Coordinates of C-alpha atoms and ligand atoms in Angstrom, one line a residue:
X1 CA 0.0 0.0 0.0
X2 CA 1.4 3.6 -0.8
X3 CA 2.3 5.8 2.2
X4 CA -0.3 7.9 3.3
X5 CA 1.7 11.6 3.3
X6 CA -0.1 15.3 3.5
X7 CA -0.3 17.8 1.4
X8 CA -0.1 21.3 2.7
X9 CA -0.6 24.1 0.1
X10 CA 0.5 27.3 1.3
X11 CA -0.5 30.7 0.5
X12 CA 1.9 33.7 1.8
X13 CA 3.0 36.6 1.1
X14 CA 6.9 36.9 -0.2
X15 CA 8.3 38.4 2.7
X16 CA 6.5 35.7 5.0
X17 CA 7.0 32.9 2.6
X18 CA 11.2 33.8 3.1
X19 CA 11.0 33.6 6.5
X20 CA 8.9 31.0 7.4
X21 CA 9.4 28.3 4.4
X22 CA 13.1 27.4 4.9
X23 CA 15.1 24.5 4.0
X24 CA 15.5 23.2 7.8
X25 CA 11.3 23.1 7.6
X26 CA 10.8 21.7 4.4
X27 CA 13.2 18.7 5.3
X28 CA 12.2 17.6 8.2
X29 CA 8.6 18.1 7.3
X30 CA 9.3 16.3 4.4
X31 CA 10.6 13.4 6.4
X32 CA 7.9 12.9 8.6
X33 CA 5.4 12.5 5.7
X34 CA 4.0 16.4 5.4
X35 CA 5.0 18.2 1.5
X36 CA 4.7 21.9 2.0
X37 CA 3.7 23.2 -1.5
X38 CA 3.6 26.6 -2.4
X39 CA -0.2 28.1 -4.1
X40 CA 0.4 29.9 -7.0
X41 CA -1.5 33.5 -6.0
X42 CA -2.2 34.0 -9.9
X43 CA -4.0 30.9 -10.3
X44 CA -7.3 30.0 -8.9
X45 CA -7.1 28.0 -5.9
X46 CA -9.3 25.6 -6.8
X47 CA -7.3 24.8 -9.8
X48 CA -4.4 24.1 -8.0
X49 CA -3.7 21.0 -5.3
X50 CA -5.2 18.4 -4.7
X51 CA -4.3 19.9 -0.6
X52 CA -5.2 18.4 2.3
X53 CA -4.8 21.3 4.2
X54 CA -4.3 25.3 3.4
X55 CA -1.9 27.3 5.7
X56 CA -2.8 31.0 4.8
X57 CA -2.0 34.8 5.8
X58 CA -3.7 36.6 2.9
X59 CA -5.6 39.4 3.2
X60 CA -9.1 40.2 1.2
X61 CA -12.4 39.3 0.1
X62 CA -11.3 37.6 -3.5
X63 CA -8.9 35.2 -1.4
X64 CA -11.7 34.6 1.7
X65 CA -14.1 34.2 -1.4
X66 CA -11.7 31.5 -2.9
X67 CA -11.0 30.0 0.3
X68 CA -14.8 29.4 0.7
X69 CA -15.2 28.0 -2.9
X70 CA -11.7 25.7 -2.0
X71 CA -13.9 24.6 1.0
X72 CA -17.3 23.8 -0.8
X73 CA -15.5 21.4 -3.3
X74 CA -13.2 19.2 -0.9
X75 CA -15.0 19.4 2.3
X76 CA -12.8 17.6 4.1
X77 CA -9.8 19.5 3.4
X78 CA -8.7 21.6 6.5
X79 CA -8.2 25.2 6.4
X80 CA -5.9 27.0 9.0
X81 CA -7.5 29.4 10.1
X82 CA -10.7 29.7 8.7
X83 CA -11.6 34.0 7.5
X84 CA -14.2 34.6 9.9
X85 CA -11.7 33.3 12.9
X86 CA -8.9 35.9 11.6
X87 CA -11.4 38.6 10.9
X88 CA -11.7 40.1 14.6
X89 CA -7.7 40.0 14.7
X90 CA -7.9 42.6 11.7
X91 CA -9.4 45.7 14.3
X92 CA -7.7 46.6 17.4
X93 CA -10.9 46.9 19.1
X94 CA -12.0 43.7 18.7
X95 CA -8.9 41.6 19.1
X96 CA -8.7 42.5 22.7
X97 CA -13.0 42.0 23.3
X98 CA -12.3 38.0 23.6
X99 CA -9.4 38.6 26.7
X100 CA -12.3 40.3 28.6
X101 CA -14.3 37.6 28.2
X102 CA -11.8 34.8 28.8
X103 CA -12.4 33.3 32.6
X104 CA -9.4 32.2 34.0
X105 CA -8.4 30.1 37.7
X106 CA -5.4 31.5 39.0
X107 CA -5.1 32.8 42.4
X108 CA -1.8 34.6 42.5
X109 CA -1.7 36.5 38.8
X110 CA -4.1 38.5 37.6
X111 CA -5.0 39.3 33.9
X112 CA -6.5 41.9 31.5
X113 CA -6.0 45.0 28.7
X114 CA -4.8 48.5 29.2
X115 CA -7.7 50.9 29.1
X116 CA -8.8 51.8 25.9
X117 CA -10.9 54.1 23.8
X118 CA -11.4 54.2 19.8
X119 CA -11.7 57.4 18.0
X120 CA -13.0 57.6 14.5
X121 CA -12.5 61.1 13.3
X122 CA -10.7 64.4 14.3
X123 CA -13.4 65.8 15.4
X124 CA -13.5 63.7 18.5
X125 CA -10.0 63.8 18.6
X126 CA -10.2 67.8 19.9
X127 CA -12.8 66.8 21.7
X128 CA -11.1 66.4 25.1
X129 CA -14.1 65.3 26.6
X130 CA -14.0 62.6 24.5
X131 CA -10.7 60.9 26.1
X132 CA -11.0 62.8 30.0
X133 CA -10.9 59.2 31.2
X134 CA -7.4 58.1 29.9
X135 CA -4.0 59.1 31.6
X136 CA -1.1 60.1 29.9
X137 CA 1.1 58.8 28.2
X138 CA -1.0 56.8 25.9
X139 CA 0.0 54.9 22.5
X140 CA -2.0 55.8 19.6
X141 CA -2.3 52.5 17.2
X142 CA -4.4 52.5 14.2
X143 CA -7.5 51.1 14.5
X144 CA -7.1 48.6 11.5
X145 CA -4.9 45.6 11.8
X146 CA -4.3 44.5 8.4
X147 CA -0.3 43.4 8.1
X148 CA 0.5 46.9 6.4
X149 CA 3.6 48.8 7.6
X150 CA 1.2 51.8 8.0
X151 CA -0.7 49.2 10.6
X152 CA 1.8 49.3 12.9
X153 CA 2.6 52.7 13.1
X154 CA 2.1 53.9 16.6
X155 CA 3.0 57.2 18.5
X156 CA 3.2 57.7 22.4
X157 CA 1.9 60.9 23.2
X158 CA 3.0 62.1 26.1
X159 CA 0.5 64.9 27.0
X160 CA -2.6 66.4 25.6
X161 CA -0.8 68.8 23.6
X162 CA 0.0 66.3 21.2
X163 CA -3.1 64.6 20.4
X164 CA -4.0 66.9 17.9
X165 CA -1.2 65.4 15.6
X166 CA -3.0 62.0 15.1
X167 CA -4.6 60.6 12.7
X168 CA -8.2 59.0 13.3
X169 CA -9.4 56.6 12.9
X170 CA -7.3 55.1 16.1
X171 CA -7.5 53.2 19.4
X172 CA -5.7 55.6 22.3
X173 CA -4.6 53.1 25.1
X174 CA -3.1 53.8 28.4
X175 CA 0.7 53.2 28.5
X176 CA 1.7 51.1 31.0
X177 CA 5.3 51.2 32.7
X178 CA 6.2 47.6 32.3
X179 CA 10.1 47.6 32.9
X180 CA 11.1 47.6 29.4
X181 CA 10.6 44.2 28.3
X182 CA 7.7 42.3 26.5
X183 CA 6.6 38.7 26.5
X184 CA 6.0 37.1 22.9
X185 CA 3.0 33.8 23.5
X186 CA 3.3 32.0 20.3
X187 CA 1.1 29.5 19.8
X188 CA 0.6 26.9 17.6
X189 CA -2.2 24.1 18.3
X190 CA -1.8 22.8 21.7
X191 CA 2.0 24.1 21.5
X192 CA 2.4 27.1 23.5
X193 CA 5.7 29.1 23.9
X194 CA 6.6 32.4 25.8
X195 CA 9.5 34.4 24.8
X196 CA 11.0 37.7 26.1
X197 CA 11.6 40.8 23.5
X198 CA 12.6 44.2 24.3
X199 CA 9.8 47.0 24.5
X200 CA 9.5 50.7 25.2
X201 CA 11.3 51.7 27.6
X202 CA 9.6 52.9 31.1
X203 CA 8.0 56.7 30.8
X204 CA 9.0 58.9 34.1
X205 CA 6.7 61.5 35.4
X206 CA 9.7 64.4 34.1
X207 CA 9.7 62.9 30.5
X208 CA 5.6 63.8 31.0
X209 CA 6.0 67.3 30.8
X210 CA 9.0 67.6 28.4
X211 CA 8.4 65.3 25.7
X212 CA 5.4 66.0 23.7
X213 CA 5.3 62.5 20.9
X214 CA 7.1 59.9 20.0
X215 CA 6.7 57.6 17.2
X216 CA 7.7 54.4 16.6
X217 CA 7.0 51.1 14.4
X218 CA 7.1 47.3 15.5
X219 CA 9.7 47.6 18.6
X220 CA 10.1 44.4 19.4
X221 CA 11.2 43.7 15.8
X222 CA 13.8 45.9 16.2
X223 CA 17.9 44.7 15.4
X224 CA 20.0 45.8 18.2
X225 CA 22.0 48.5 16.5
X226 CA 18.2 50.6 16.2
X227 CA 17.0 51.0 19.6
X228 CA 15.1 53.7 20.7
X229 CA 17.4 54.4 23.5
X230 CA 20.7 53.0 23.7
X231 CA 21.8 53.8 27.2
X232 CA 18.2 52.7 28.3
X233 CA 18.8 49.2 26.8
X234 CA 22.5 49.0 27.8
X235 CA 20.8 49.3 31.5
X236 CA 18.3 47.0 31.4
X237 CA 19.1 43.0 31.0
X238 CA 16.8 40.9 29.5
X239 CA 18.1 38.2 30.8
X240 CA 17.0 39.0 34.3
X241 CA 14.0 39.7 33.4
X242 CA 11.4 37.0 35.2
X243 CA 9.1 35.2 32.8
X244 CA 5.3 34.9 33.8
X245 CA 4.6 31.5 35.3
X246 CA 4.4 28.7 32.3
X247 CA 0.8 27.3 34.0
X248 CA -0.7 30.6 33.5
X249 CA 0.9 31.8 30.4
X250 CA -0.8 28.8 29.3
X251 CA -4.5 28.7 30.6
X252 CA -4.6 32.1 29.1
X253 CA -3.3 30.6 25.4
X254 CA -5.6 28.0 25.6
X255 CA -8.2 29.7 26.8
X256 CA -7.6 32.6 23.3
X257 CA -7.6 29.7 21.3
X258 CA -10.6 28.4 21.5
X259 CA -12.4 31.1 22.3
X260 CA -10.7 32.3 18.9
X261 CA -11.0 29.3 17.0
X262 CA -7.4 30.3 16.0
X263 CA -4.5 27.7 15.6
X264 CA -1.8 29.9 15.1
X265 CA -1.3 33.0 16.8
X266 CA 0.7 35.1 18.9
X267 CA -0.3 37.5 21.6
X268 CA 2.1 40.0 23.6
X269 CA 1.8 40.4 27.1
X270 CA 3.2 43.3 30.0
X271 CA 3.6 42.5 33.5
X272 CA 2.4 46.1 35.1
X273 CA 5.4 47.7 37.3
X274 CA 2.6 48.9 39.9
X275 CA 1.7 45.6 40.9
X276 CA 4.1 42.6 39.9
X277 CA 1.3 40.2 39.2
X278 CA -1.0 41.9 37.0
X279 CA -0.7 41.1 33.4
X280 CA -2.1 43.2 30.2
X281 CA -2.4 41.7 26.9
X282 CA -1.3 44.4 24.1
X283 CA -1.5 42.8 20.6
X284 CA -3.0 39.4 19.1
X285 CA -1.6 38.8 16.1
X286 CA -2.7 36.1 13.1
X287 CA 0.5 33.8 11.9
X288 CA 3.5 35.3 13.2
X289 CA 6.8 35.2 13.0
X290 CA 7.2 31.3 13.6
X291 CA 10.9 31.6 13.0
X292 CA 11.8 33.7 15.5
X293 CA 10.6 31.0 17.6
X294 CA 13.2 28.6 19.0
X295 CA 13.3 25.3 17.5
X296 CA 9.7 26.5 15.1
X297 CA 10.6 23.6 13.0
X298 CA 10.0 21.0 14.8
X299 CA 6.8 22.4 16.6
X300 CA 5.4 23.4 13.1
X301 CA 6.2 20.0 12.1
X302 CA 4.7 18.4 15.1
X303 CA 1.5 20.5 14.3
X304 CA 1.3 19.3 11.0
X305 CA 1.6 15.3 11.6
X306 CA -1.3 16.0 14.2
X307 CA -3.1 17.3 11.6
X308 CA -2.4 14.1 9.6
X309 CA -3.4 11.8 12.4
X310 CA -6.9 13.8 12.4
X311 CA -7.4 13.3 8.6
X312 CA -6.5 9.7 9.4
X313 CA -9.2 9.4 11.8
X314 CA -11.5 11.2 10.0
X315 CA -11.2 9.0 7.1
X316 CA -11.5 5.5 9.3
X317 CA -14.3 6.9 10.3
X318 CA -16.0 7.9 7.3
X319 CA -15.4 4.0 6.1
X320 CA -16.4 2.2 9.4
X321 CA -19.1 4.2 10.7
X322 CA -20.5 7.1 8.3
X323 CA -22.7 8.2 11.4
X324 CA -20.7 8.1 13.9
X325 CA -18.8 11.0 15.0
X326 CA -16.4 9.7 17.7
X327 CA -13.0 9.4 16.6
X328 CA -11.6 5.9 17.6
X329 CA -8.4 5.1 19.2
X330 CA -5.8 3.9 17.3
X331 CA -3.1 1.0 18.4
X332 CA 0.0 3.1 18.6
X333 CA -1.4 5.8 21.2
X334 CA -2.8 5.7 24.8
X335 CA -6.2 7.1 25.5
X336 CA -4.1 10.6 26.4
X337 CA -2.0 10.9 23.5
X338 CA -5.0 10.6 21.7
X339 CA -7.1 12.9 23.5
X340 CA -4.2 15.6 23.2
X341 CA -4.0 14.8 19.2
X342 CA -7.7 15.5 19.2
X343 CA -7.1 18.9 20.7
X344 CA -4.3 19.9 18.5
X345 CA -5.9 21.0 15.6
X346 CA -8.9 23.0 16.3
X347 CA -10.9 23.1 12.6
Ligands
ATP401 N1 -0.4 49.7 26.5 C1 0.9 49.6 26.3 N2 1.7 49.9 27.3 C2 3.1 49.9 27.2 N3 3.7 49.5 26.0 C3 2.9 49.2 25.0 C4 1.5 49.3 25.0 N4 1.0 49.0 23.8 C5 2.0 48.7 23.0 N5 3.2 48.9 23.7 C6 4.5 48.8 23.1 O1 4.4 49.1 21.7 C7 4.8 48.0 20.9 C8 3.8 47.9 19.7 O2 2.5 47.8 20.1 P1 1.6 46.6 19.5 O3 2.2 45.3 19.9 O4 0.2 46.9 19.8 O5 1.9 46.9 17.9 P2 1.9 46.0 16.6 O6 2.5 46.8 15.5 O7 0.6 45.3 16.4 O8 3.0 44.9 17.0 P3 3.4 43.5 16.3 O9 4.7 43.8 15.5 O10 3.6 42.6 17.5 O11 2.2 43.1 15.5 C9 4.6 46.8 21.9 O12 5.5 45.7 21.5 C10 5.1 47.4 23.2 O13 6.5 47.5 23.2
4MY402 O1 7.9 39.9 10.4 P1 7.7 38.5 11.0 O2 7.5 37.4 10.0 O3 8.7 38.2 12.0 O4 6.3 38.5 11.8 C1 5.6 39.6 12.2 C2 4.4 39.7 11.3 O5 4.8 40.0 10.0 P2 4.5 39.1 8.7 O6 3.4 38.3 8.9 O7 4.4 40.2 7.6 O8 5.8 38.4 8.5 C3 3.4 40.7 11.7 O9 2.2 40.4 11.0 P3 1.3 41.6 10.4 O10 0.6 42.2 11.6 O11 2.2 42.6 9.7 O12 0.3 40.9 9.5 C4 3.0 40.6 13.2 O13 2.3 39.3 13.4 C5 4.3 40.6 14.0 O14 3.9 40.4 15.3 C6 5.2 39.4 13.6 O15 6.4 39.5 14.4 P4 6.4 38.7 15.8 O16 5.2 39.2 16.6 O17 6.4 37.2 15.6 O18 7.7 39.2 16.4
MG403 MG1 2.8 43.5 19.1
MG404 MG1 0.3 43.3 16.1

């Protein structure tokens, strides 16, 4: 009998498709039974395959109307993530609604956003009533999340004086002093991971009244020879920094993800100075930058035999028992190690 293997199509843009599909991926995907195989943009997707599975970060409605088309004709492909799950991660607004409704057990850390207001046009903007709630300094993000570099261009304003310099429509949210470093979740299935990056450095109560704005663009992205503030960063070790406990840095992944429906996200996360166990989630972002991720190959590739095993079990299923909708266990795993497959791939 010829080996069952998976086909994965994948549809990226260029500057994603160099970072994430590299040789050291493609290999040892490759020898685990999963072909990664790039979709031709230019030609339909339906055209194109046959896929088992679509891995996608694409923007618009001809590609979400293609994806949906894709769908209709092979059911049982799988498609990671589906539109409508992405869609929420594409306003700032509504990325951050699901962390406030996310209930989490933990008795010694404590979680939520920084507060937060939108503002649609300049009118409200020299409105002061309009923001008399916030405290300076606050970060000015655009509203829309939609992977442009004009998407992640932020200013901290520092007082009032400045606020007139932005451009609506925007979310305005509270800076909060979080010692200078920032906590990366990545997650992929079941796989969670929490790395530290460096941030914006602290804002002091002088720098209040004599800076006015700053602006800035993906921080955490930055190499080391562009930091904001040299001496700042020369001061503070990242290395010393604590991380967040795993158990709870996980509950709350877990608990994004299938609120989300999401497989494969990343969220950044503060731990507020004032209190030392009081954590803010900033940013969710769709398909990140897996390779920044220690050892991303072997996770990804982990991911993408679980998906396998579920196409497996679907199929068994389909032939034994059309109606019934319990997947059965197979000889080579426990009860847990199938459970925990189950759970990987959330479709
Ligand atoms: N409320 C906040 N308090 C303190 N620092 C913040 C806050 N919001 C954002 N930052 C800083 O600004 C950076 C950029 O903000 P944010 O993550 O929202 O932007 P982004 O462009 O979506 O980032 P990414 O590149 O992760 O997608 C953060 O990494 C962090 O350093
Ligand atoms: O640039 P990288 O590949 O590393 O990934 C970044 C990714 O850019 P890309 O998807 O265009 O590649 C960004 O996506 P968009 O918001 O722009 O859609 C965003 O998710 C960042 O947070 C990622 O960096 P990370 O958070 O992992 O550090
Ligand atoms: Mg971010
Ligand atoms: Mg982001």
């Amino acid at each position: 009998m010829a080996e069952k293997r998976l086909n994965i199509g994948y549809a990226l843009a260029l500057k994603k498709q160099n970072s994430f599909i590299r040789d050291s991926l493609l290999t040892l995907s490759k020898s685990r039974g999963v072909d990664l195989i790039r979709v031709d943009t230019d030609v339909n997707l339906s055209d194109q395959g046959p896929f088992d599975c679509i891995l996608h970060k694409l923007y618009g409605h001809d590609w979400n109307q293609q994806l949906h088309r894709f769908k209709s004709q092979n059911p049982n492909a799988i498609i990671l993530d589906a539109p409508e799950s992405i869609e929420r991660l594409h306003n700032r607004i509504s990325m951050l609604q699901v962390v406030s409704e996310l209930e989490i057990e933990d008795t010694n850390e404590t979680f939520g956003i920084p507060k937060q207001i939108v503002i649609y046009d300049k009118e409200t903007l020299l409105d002061e009533q309009a923001w008399e709630t916030l405290k300076f300094p606050v970060i000015a993000k655009p509203l829309v999340a939609d992977g442009s570099a004009k998407s992640h261009k932020m200013a901290l304003v520092y007082n009032r004086d400045a606020m007139n310099k932005l451009k609506p429509p925007i979310v305005l949210q509270e800076f909060v002093n979080h010692g200078g470093v920032i906590f990366k979740v990545y997650v992929v299935g079941e796989h969670v991971q929490c790395v530290k990056r460096k941030s914006l450095p602290d804002v002091s109560e002088e720098k209040k009244s004599v800076e006015d704005l700053l602006s800035f663009s993906q921080v955490s992205n930055l190499a080391n020879d562009e930091m904001i503030d040299d001496k700042y960063y020369k001061l503070m070790h990242l290395d010393d920094t604590e991380m967040p406990p795993q158990s709870f840095i996980v509950n709350i992944a877990r608990g994004l993800r299938r609120a989300m429906k999401l497989n494969l996200f990343n969220f950044d996360v503060i731990r507020d100075s004032r209190y030392g166990n009081r954590y803010l989630i900033i940013d969710i972002n769709y398909f990140p930058g897996y390779a920044k991720m220690p050892g991303y190959e072997m996770v990804l590739t982990d991911f993408f035999c679980d998906i396998m095993y579920k196409k497996q079990q679907q199929q068994e299923v389909t032939v034994e028992s059309p109606n019934d909708v319990k997947i059965k266990s197979s000889t080579c795993c426990s009860d847990e190690e199938v459970k925990e497959k189950e759970e990987s791939v959330q479709v």
